[in-house]
Amino acid sequence: MSRCRILAAACLAACLAPFAAGAESTIKIGFPMPLSGPAAVYGAPVTKGAEMAVQEINAHGGVLGHKLELLERDSKASADEAVRLARELIIKDNVDFLVGTLTSAEAPAVSTIAKENRIVFIAPTSKSVQLTSPKNLHPYLFRLASNTDIEGHSAASIIAGWKEVKRVAIIAPDYAYGRDAVAAFIGYLKKARPDIQIVDQQWPKLGQSDFTPFITAQMGTHPDAIFCDVYGGDFVTFAKQAGPLGYFKAVNNRLVDGGEVGTTDEAQALGADYPYGIWSDAYDPVIWAGDEPPEHKAFIEHLKAFTHEKYGSGWAIMGYSAIVALTDAIKKANSTDSDKVSKSLLGLTFDTPVGKRTFNAKTHETEMGEFWGQMVKGEHYPFAIISNPKYLAVGPFTD
Amino acid sequence: MRLRGPTLAQRVPWTLVVFLAALSVPFLGSRYDVFLATQIAISALFAVSLNLLLGTTGLVSFGHVAYFGIGSYVCGILMKTYGVPFSLALPAAALGSAGFALVVGFFCVRLIKIYFAMLTLAFSQIVWAICFKWNEVTGGDQGLPDVPYPNLDWIAAIPGFDGLRIGGQFYVLALIVVAISLAAMRRIVASPFGRVLTTIRENPERAAFIGVNVRRYELAAFVVAGGFAGIAGALFGIFNRGVFADYVYWPKSAEVMIMTILGGMQYFWGPVVGAATLVLLNQQITSYTQYWPFVLGVILLVLLFVFPGGIVGGIAVGVARLRRRSWRRLGA
């Protein structure tokens, strides 16, 4: 027994050995993002977008004479893991900035770490209004994404336009994003159409593997239309289980999903199983019939070449734009000091492939909207595309 | 058998030595070393508390994470939502976990072996469901981020400790709590009460035959283990800057069980070694490959076949063999 004690002591002492720290010639950006599991359907293309931005910027000589370095880590869409990674990135890898996290559970948790360590953190995709509520907002936190108020209102405005709809059901993932979006949706719908009744709410968890009980329970309440916030790999599972049960047929495809299932990423993941006829959104419709901005066309061409994929991603724009915004802020501040960069981000206007966006100096958000439309079978594409994508944005709501 | 008094090695107060060695980390190591050391210290406490059931009493609990989780939620909610100081929140977390362990244990000790294990798992899943669904109190899936650090001014007031960062100061606090808890558990295992638990592990029928109330002793072990797991959970919630539903999910139960078995469950210090090994391996391997679960699986496989006694068991066997060989050489 005594020998074991000595050995135990030796093992503990082993952790005293210092670990080598990296060299400090590049500007390091920590990038925790879900790269495995159902959320990776969105997380992986966001990461690709960020990689492309870093490559472009470095090809033009970097920022302030330094190259950018992206440190990608798989957060597994778990708040717990995202916190661990964010701290590791800060104290082990000495990152200068944090960009990343996908879900609205990860972002507030990482925001705490950014605040404590005084490091600028840009959330490219997390939508929950709680993230930037006055209680939680701090000088180092910025949100590129839309927010749940904008999403809920946009979705409600679509459903409110359907005169024959009287009974609406809701299905959304059971965490901050789903809850906040649904609250905004109900709030707006009640005002716009007092005659509509919310007949059912289902709350599956994020990463649910069997949606059948939720689907059958909801069908039992006979809704005319559905507001859905299931997204990513979860929506793939959901749609494959709901289709054969006649879920989409029962509401005549009057389902509005605010979780970006209108992206080419989601459409390709579902392929022929896509429930054509539903309505959804995307930050970037990718396939743009009509008056496509030339910057967008160039962006998608570059993206296709960068990823060696046949079609572009509707998510890459978020990772790409987050890095562009951060770079612009570093240039404006003429420093990589987070205190200075966070100040230069306030009110900063930057270019994205779909137009200029600005960080509101008060809310720290871009308050960007999304492109909405009905999902139809693409004529020249083996997957669903948004027909007549329309940019819907209302705001600001979160002050 | 030769009788001999305590050897020099046995006379050394090892808990104190380990404590002092670990205390030097913030002075010698980087911020990252402190981060890892804190994680190891807390995991070690959690694993040793499980070993009170697994190794000492012979009860296989698949739901030990429930008490860890309750401890972190109780402490986190008290400190964040109600602004209660750490000095009250920590005992409250231990009591909360122990109290819940009393309720669960009351039912579980009525069953044996696989049925006992399954029931502990069932209860831990219930706790997880409550933490996950009760949005108003636990924050649901997004948890309770931003649990405040306790007031650590008194550590900064100790001469020599004033230069430490907040992370280092919290490490010192965590280390003190862990060391006291480990010392307490060491006493419990070595006490007559602990001996009875070992008797139960070896032969519950015979223990009952000699007049031991097996169920009551098992329940007592269950409550004590739950209380210490709660302390580990409370520390972890503060360390990780938030409390999340993942803390109560069953894979964490498996993780702590792996730590215990990896280190060696027949030895008091086994789980401590297991915790240190797993935390260090995890951080080393995940920086090279995404396939950490695969690597972990292979390590476990090798371990179970080659060193069934865990790392400490394996080393002990090796040392004993070397000794015997040198004895033989002396004899020749």
mmCIF file with all atom_site columns, N, CA and C in Angstrom, chain B residues 274-318:
data_model
loop_
_atom_site.group_PDB
_atom_site.id
_atom_site.type_symbol
_atom_site.label_atom_id
_atom_site.label_alt_id
_atom_site.label_comp_id
_atom_site.label_asym_id
_atom_site.label_entity_id
_atom_site.label_seq_id
_atom_site.pdbx_PDB_ins_code
_atom_site.Cartn_x
_atom_site.Cartn_y
_atom_site.Cartn_z
_atom_site.occupancy
_atom_site.B_iso_or_equiv
_atom_site.pdbx_formal_charge
_atom_site.auth_seq_id
_atom_site.auth_comp_id
_atom_site.auth_asym_id
_atom_site.auth_atom_id
_atom_site.pdbx_PDB_model_num
ATOM 1   N N  . GLY B 1 274 ? -5.771  7.503  -11.499 1.00 0.00 ? 274 GLY B N  1
ATOM 2   C CA . GLY B 1 274 ? -6.623  7.343  -12.678 1.00 0.00 ? 274 GLY B CA 1
ATOM 3   C C  . GLY B 1 274 ? -7.117  8.683  -13.190 1.00 0.00 ? 274 GLY B C  1
ATOM 4   N N  . ALA B 1 275 ? -7.538  9.551  -12.264 1.00 0.00 ? 275 ALA B N  1
ATOM 5   C CA . ALA B 1 275 ? -8.053  10.869 -12.663 1.00 0.00 ? 275 ALA B CA 1
ATOM 6   C C  . ALA B 1 275 ? -6.953  11.679 -13.333 1.00 0.00 ? 275 ALA B C  1
ATOM 7   N N  . ALA B 1 276 ? -5.756  11.675 -12.725 1.00 0.00 ? 276 ALA B N  1
ATOM 8   C CA . ALA B 1 276 ? -4.650  12.441 -13.304 1.00 0.00 ? 276 ALA B CA 1
ATOM 9   C C  . ALA B 1 276 ? -4.309  11.911 -14.691 1.00 0.00 ? 276 ALA B C  1
ATOM 10  N N  . THR B 1 277 ? -4.262  10.576 -14.815 1.00 0.00 ? 277 THR B N  1
ATOM 11  C CA . THR B 1 277 ? -3.901  9.972  -16.099 1.00 0.00 ? 277 THR B CA 1
ATOM 12  C C  . THR B 1 277 ? -4.929  10.332 -17.168 1.00 0.00 ? 277 THR B C  1
ATOM 13  N N  . LEU B 1 278 ? -6.194  10.175 -16.831 1.00 0.00 ? 278 LEU B N  1
ATOM 14  C CA . LEU B 1 278 ? -7.235  10.399 -17.837 1.00 0.00 ? 278 LEU B CA 1
ATOM 15  C C  . LEU B 1 278 ? -7.276  11.864 -18.282 1.00 0.00 ? 278 LEU B C  1
ATOM 16  N N  . VAL B 1 279 ? -7.168  12.782 -17.326 1.00 0.00 ? 279 VAL B N  1
ATOM 17  C CA . VAL B 1 279 ? -7.220  14.209 -17.683 1.00 0.00 ? 279 VAL B CA 1
ATOM 18  C C  . VAL B 1 279 ? -6.024  14.572 -18.572 1.00 0.00 ? 279 VAL B C  1
ATOM 19  N N  . LEU B 1 280 ? -4.826  14.098 -18.185 1.00 0.00 ? 280 LEU B N  1
ATOM 20  C CA . LEU B 1 280 ? -3.630  14.431 -18.969 1.00 0.00 ? 280 LEU B CA 1
ATOM 21  C C  . LEU B 1 280 ? -3.657  13.768 -20.337 1.00 0.00 ? 280 LEU B C  1
ATOM 22  N N  . LEU B 1 281 ? -4.084  12.488 -20.365 1.00 0.00 ? 281 LEU B N  1
ATOM 23  C CA . LEU B 1 281 ? -4.185  11.778 -21.640 1.00 0.00 ? 281 LEU B CA 1
ATOM 24  C C  . LEU B 1 281 ? -5.163  12.487 -22.558 1.00 0.00 ? 281 LEU B C  1
ATOM 25  N N  . ASN B 1 282 ? -6.328  12.831 -21.993 1.00 0.00 ? 282 ASN B N  1
ATOM 26  C CA . ASN B 1 282 ? -7.375  13.474 -22.788 1.00 0.00 ? 282 ASN B CA 1
ATOM 27  C C  . ASN B 1 282 ? -6.831  14.731 -23.448 1.00 0.00 ? 282 ASN B C  1
ATOM 28  N N  . GLN B 1 283 ? -6.168  15.578 -22.665 1.00 0.00 ? 283 GLN B N  1
ATOM 29  C CA . GLN B 1 283 ? -5.726  16.837 -23.253 1.00 0.00 ? 283 GLN B CA 1
ATOM 30  C C  . GLN B 1 283 ? -4.564  16.626 -24.220 1.00 0.00 ? 283 GLN B C  1
ATOM 31  N N  . GLN B 1 284 ? -3.711  15.634 -23.968 1.00 0.00 ? 284 GLN B N  1
ATOM 32  C CA . GLN B 1 284 ? -2.609  15.367 -24.899 1.00 0.00 ? 284 GLN B CA 1
ATOM 33  C C  . GLN B 1 284 ? -3.139  14.783 -26.206 1.00 0.00 ? 284 GLN B C  1
ATOM 34  N N  . ILE B 1 285 ? -4.022  13.790 -26.075 1.00 0.00 ? 285 ILE B N  1
ATOM 35  C CA . ILE B 1 285 ? -4.466  13.072 -27.271 1.00 0.00 ? 285 ILE B CA 1
ATOM 36  C C  . ILE B 1 285 ? -5.399  13.925 -28.117 1.00 0.00 ? 285 ILE B C  1
ATOM 37  N N  . THR B 1 286 ? -6.296  14.698 -27.468 1.00 0.00 ? 286 THR B N  1
ATOM 38  C CA . THR B 1 286 ? -7.218  15.504 -28.272 1.00 0.00 ? 286 THR B CA 1
ATOM 39  C C  . THR B 1 286 ? -6.488  16.595 -29.046 1.00 0.00 ? 286 THR B C  1
ATOM 40  N N  . SER B 1 287 ? -5.254  16.920 -28.652 1.00 0.00 ? 287 SER B N  1
ATOM 41  C CA . SER B 1 287 ? -4.546  17.917 -29.457 1.00 0.00 ? 287 SER B CA 1
ATOM 42  C C  . SER B 1 287 ? -3.893  17.276 -30.683 1.00 0.00 ? 287 SER B C  1
ATOM 43  N N  . TYR B 1 288 ? -3.873  15.933 -30.752 1.00 0.00 ? 288 TYR B N  1
ATOM 44  C CA . TYR B 1 288 ? -3.340  15.269 -31.945 1.00 0.00 ? 288 TYR B CA 1
ATOM 45  C C  . TYR B 1 288 ? -4.445  14.709 -32.834 1.00 0.00 ? 288 TYR B C  1
ATOM 46  N N  . THR B 1 289 ? -5.499  14.178 -32.229 1.00 0.00 ? 289 THR B N  1
ATOM 47  C CA . THR B 1 289 ? -6.500  13.474 -33.021 1.00 0.00 ? 289 THR B CA 1
ATOM 48  C C  . THR B 1 289 ? -7.899  13.741 -32.486 1.00 0.00 ? 289 THR B C  1
ATOM 49  N N  . GLN B 1 290 ? -8.869  13.608 -33.375 1.00 0.00 ? 290 GLN B N  1
ATOM 50  C CA . GLN B 1 290 ? -10.269 13.742 -32.961 1.00 0.00 ? 290 GLN B CA 1
ATOM 51  C C  . GLN B 1 290 ? -10.794 12.428 -32.384 1.00 0.00 ? 290 GLN B C  1
ATOM 52  N N  . TYR B 1 291 ? -10.005 11.345 -32.559 1.00 0.00 ? 291 TYR B N  1
ATOM 53  C CA . TYR B 1 291 ? -10.539 10.024 -32.212 1.00 0.00 ? 291 TYR B CA 1
ATOM 54  C C  . TYR B 1 291 ? -10.208 9.634  -30.786 1.00 0.00 ? 291 TYR B C  1
ATOM 55  N N  . TRP B 1 292 ? -10.402 10.559 -29.885 1.00 0.00 ? 292 TRP B N  1
ATOM 56  C CA . TRP B 1 292 ? -10.124 10.319 -28.465 1.00 0.00 ? 292 TRP B CA 1
ATOM 57  C C  . TRP B 1 292 ? -10.896 9.118  -27.919 1.00 0.00 ? 292 TRP B C  1
ATOM 58  N N  . PRO B 1 293 ? -12.200 8.977  -28.209 1.00 0.00 ? 293 PRO B N  1
ATOM 59  C CA . PRO B 1 293 ? -12.911 7.815  -27.670 1.00 0.00 ? 293 PRO B CA 1
ATOM 60  C C  . PRO B 1 293 ? -12.296 6.498  -28.132 1.00 0.00 ? 293 PRO B C  1
ATOM 61  N N  . PHE B 1 294 ? -11.793 6.459  -29.379 1.00 0.00 ? 294 PHE B N  1
ATOM 62  C CA . PHE B 1 294 ? -11.161 5.256  -29.905 1.00 0.00 ? 294 PHE B CA 1
ATOM 63  C C  . PHE B 1 294 ? -9.889  4.930  -29.120 1.00 0.00 ? 294 PHE B C  1
ATOM 64  N N  . VAL B 1 295 ? -9.070  5.946  -28.924 1.00 0.00 ? 295 VAL B N  1
ATOM 65  C CA . VAL B 1 295 ? -7.818  5.759  -28.178 1.00 0.00 ? 295 VAL B CA 1
ATOM 66  C C  . VAL B 1 295 ? -8.124  5.299  -26.756 1.00 0.00 ? 295 VAL B C  1
ATOM 67  N N  . LEU B 1 296 ? -9.112  5.946  -26.159 1.00 0.00 ? 296 LEU B N  1
ATOM 68  C CA . LEU B 1 296 ? -9.493  5.599  -24.784 1.00 0.00 ? 296 LEU B CA 1
ATOM 69  C C  . LEU B 1 296 ? -9.936  4.137  -24.719 1.00 0.00 ? 296 LEU B C  1
ATOM 70  N N  . GLY B 1 297 ? -10.723 3.729  -25.721 1.00 0.00 ? 297 GLY B N  1
ATOM 71  C CA . GLY B 1 297 ? -11.211 2.348  -25.768 1.00 0.00 ? 297 GLY B CA 1
ATOM 72  C C  . GLY B 1 297 ? -10.053 1.364  -25.820 1.00 0.00 ? 297 GLY B C  1
ATOM 73  N N  . VAL B 1 298 ? -9.068  1.660  -26.669 1.00 0.00 ? 298 VAL B N  1
ATOM 74  C CA . VAL B 1 298 ? -7.911  0.763  -26.804 1.00 0.00 ? 298 VAL B CA 1
ATOM 75  C C  . VAL B 1 298 ? -7.137  0.694  -25.486 1.00 0.00 ? 298 VAL B C  1
ATOM 76  N N  . ILE B 1 299 ? -6.930  1.867  -24.868 1.00 0.00 ? 299 ILE B N  1
ATOM 77  C CA . ILE B 1 299 ? -6.195  1.906  -23.597 1.00 0.00 ? 299 ILE B CA 1
ATOM 78  C C  . ILE B 1 299 ? -6.904  1.042  -22.552 1.00 0.00 ? 299 ILE B C  1
ATOM 79  N N  . LEU B 1 300 ? -8.221  1.196  -22.491 1.00 0.00 ? 300 LEU B N  1
ATOM 80  C CA . LEU B 1 300 ? -8.986  0.433  -21.503 1.00 0.00 ? 300 LEU B CA 1
ATOM 81  C C  . LEU B 1 300 ? -8.889  -1.059 -21.758 1.00 0.00 ? 300 LEU B C  1
ATOM 82  N N  . LEU B 1 301 ? -8.963  -1.406 -23.053 1.00 0.00 ? 301 LEU B N  1
ATOM 83  C CA . LEU B 1 301 ? -8.916  -2.813 -23.437 1.00 0.00 ? 301 LEU B CA 1
ATOM 84  C C  . LEU B 1 301 ? -7.606  -3.446 -22.973 1.00 0.00 ? 301 LEU B C  1
ATOM 85  N N  . VAL B 1 302 ? -6.499  -2.742 -23.279 1.00 0.00 ? 302 VAL B N  1
ATOM 86  C CA . VAL B 1 302 ? -5.180  -3.232 -22.895 1.00 0.00 ? 302 VAL B CA 1
ATOM 87  C C  . VAL B 1 302 ? -5.109  -3.350 -21.379 1.00 0.00 ? 302 VAL B C  1
ATOM 88  N N  . LEU B 1 303 ? -5.597  -2.310 -20.737 1.00 0.00 ? 303 LEU B N  1
ATOM 89  C CA . LEU B 1 303 ? -5.519  -2.247 -19.289 1.00 0.00 ? 303 LEU B CA 1
ATOM 90  C C  . LEU B 1 303 ? -6.245  -3.415 -18.635 1.00 0.00 ? 303 LEU B C  1
ATOM 91  N N  . LEU B 1 304 ? -7.470  -3.673 -19.108 1.00 0.00 ? 304 LEU B N  1
ATOM 92  C CA . LEU B 1 304 ? -8.293  -4.688 -18.460 1.00 0.00 ? 304 LEU B CA 1
ATOM 93  C C  . LEU B 1 304 ? -7.683  -6.077 -18.624 1.00 0.00 ? 304 LEU B C  1
ATOM 94  N N  . PHE B 1 305 ? -6.974  -6.278 -19.770 1.00 0.00 ? 305 PHE B N  1
ATOM 95  C CA . PHE B 1 305 ? -6.395  -7.595 -19.977 1.00 0.00 ? 305 PHE B CA 1
ATOM 96  C C  . PHE B 1 305 ? -5.018  -7.722 -19.322 1.00 0.00 ? 305 PHE B C  1
ATOM 97  N N  . VAL B 1 306 ? -4.210  -6.648 -19.392 1.00 0.00 ? 306 VAL B N  1
ATOM 98  C CA . VAL B 1 306 ? -2.826  -6.744 -18.911 1.00 0.00 ? 306 VAL B CA 1
ATOM 99  C C  . VAL B 1 306 ? -2.717  -6.360 -17.433 1.00 0.00 ? 306 VAL B C  1
ATOM 100 N N  . PHE B 1 307 ? -3.382  -5.278 -17.043 1.00 0.00 ? 307 PHE B N  1
ATOM 101 C CA . PHE B 1 307 ? -3.332  -4.843 -15.637 1.00 0.00 ? 307 PHE B CA 1
ATOM 102 C C  . PHE B 1 307 ? -4.732  -4.797 -15.050 1.00 0.00 ? 307 PHE B C  1
ATOM 103 N N  . PRO B 1 308 ? -5.286  -5.922 -14.688 1.00 0.00 ? 308 PRO B N  1
ATOM 104 C CA . PRO B 1 308 ? -6.657  -5.867 -14.154 1.00 0.00 ? 308 PRO B CA 1
ATOM 105 C C  . PRO B 1 308 ? -6.735  -5.041 -12.867 1.00 0.00 ? 308 PRO B C  1
ATOM 106 N N  . GLY B 1 309 ? -5.619  -4.836 -12.216 1.00 0.00 ? 309 GLY B N  1
ATOM 107 C CA . GLY B 1 309 ? -5.623  -4.045 -10.980 1.00 0.00 ? 309 GLY B CA 1
ATOM 108 C C  . GLY B 1 309 ? -5.442  -2.557 -11.218 1.00 0.00 ? 309 GLY B C  1
ATOM 109 N N  . GLY B 1 310 ? -5.506  -2.133 -12.470 1.00 0.00 ? 310 GLY B N  1
ATOM 110 C CA . GLY B 1 310 ? -5.327  -0.718 -12.770 1.00 0.00 ? 310 GLY B CA 1
ATOM 111 C C  . GLY B 1 310 ? -3.849  -0.339 -12.790 1.00 0.00 ? 310 GLY B C  1
ATOM 112 N N  . ILE B 1 311 ? -3.601  0.954  -12.978 1.00 0.00 ? 311 ILE B N  1
ATOM 113 C CA . ILE B 1 311 ? -2.213  1.418  -13.069 1.00 0.00 ? 311 ILE B CA 1
ATOM 114 C C  . ILE B 1 311 ? -1.469  1.145  -11.762 1.00 0.00 ? 311 ILE B C  1
ATOM 115 N N  . VAL B 1 312 ? -2.092  1.540  -10.656 1.00 0.00 ? 312 VAL B N  1
ATOM 116 C CA . VAL B 1 312 ? -1.443  1.359  -9.357  1.00 0.00 ? 312 VAL B CA 1
ATOM 117 C C  . VAL B 1 312 ? -1.240  -0.122 -9.073  1.00 0.00 ? 312 VAL B C  1
ATOM 118 N N  . GLY B 1 313 ? -2.245  -0.930 -9.417  1.00 0.00 ? 313 GLY B N  1
ATOM 119 C CA . GLY B 1 313 ? -2.137  -2.378 -9.226  1.00 0.00 ? 313 GLY B CA 1
ATOM 120 C C  . GLY B 1 313 ? -0.992  -2.937 -10.050 1.00 0.00 ? 313 GLY B C  1
ATOM 121 N N  . GLY B 1 314 ? -0.904  -2.484 -11.312 1.00 0.00 ? 314 GLY B N  1
ATOM 122 C CA . GLY B 1 314 ? 0.138   -2.958 -12.205 1.00 0.00 ? 314 GLY B CA 1
ATOM 123 C C  . GLY B 1 314 ? 1.514   -2.620 -11.675 1.00 0.00 ? 314 GLY B C  1
ATOM 124 N N  . ILE B 1 315 ? 1.661   -1.382 -11.221 1.00 0.00 ? 315 ILE B N  1
ATOM 125 C CA . ILE B 1 315 ? 2.960   -0.947 -10.690 1.00 0.00 ? 315 ILE B CA 1
ATOM 126 C C  . ILE B 1 315 ? 3.297   -1.732 -9.422  1.00 0.00 ? 315 ILE B C  1
ATOM 127 N N  . ALA B 1 316 ? 2.305   -1.935 -8.580  1.00 0.00 ? 316 ALA B N  1
ATOM 128 C CA . ALA B 1 316 ? 2.537   -2.658 -7.326  1.00 0.00 ? 316 ALA B CA 1
ATOM 129 C C  . ALA B 1 316 ? 3.010   -4.079 -7.614  1.00 0.00 ? 316 ALA B C  1
ATOM 130 N N  . VAL B 1 317 ? 2.382   -4.726 -8.611  1.00 0.00 ? 317 VAL B N  1
ATOM 131 C CA . VAL B 1 317 ? 2.786   -6.085 -8.977  1.00 0.00 ? 317 VAL B CA 1
ATOM 132 C C  . VAL B 1 317 ? 4.226   -6.076 -9.486  1.00 0.00 ? 317 VAL B C  1
ATOM 133 N N  . GLY B 1 318 ? 4.519   -5.088 -10.335 1.00 0.00 ? 318 GLY B N  1
ATOM 134 C CA . GLY B 1 318 ? 5.871   -4.987 -10.895 1.00 0.00 ? 318 GLY B CA 1
ATOM 135 C C  . GLY B 1 318 ? 6.914   -4.797 -9.808  1.00 0.00 ? 318 GLY B C  1
#
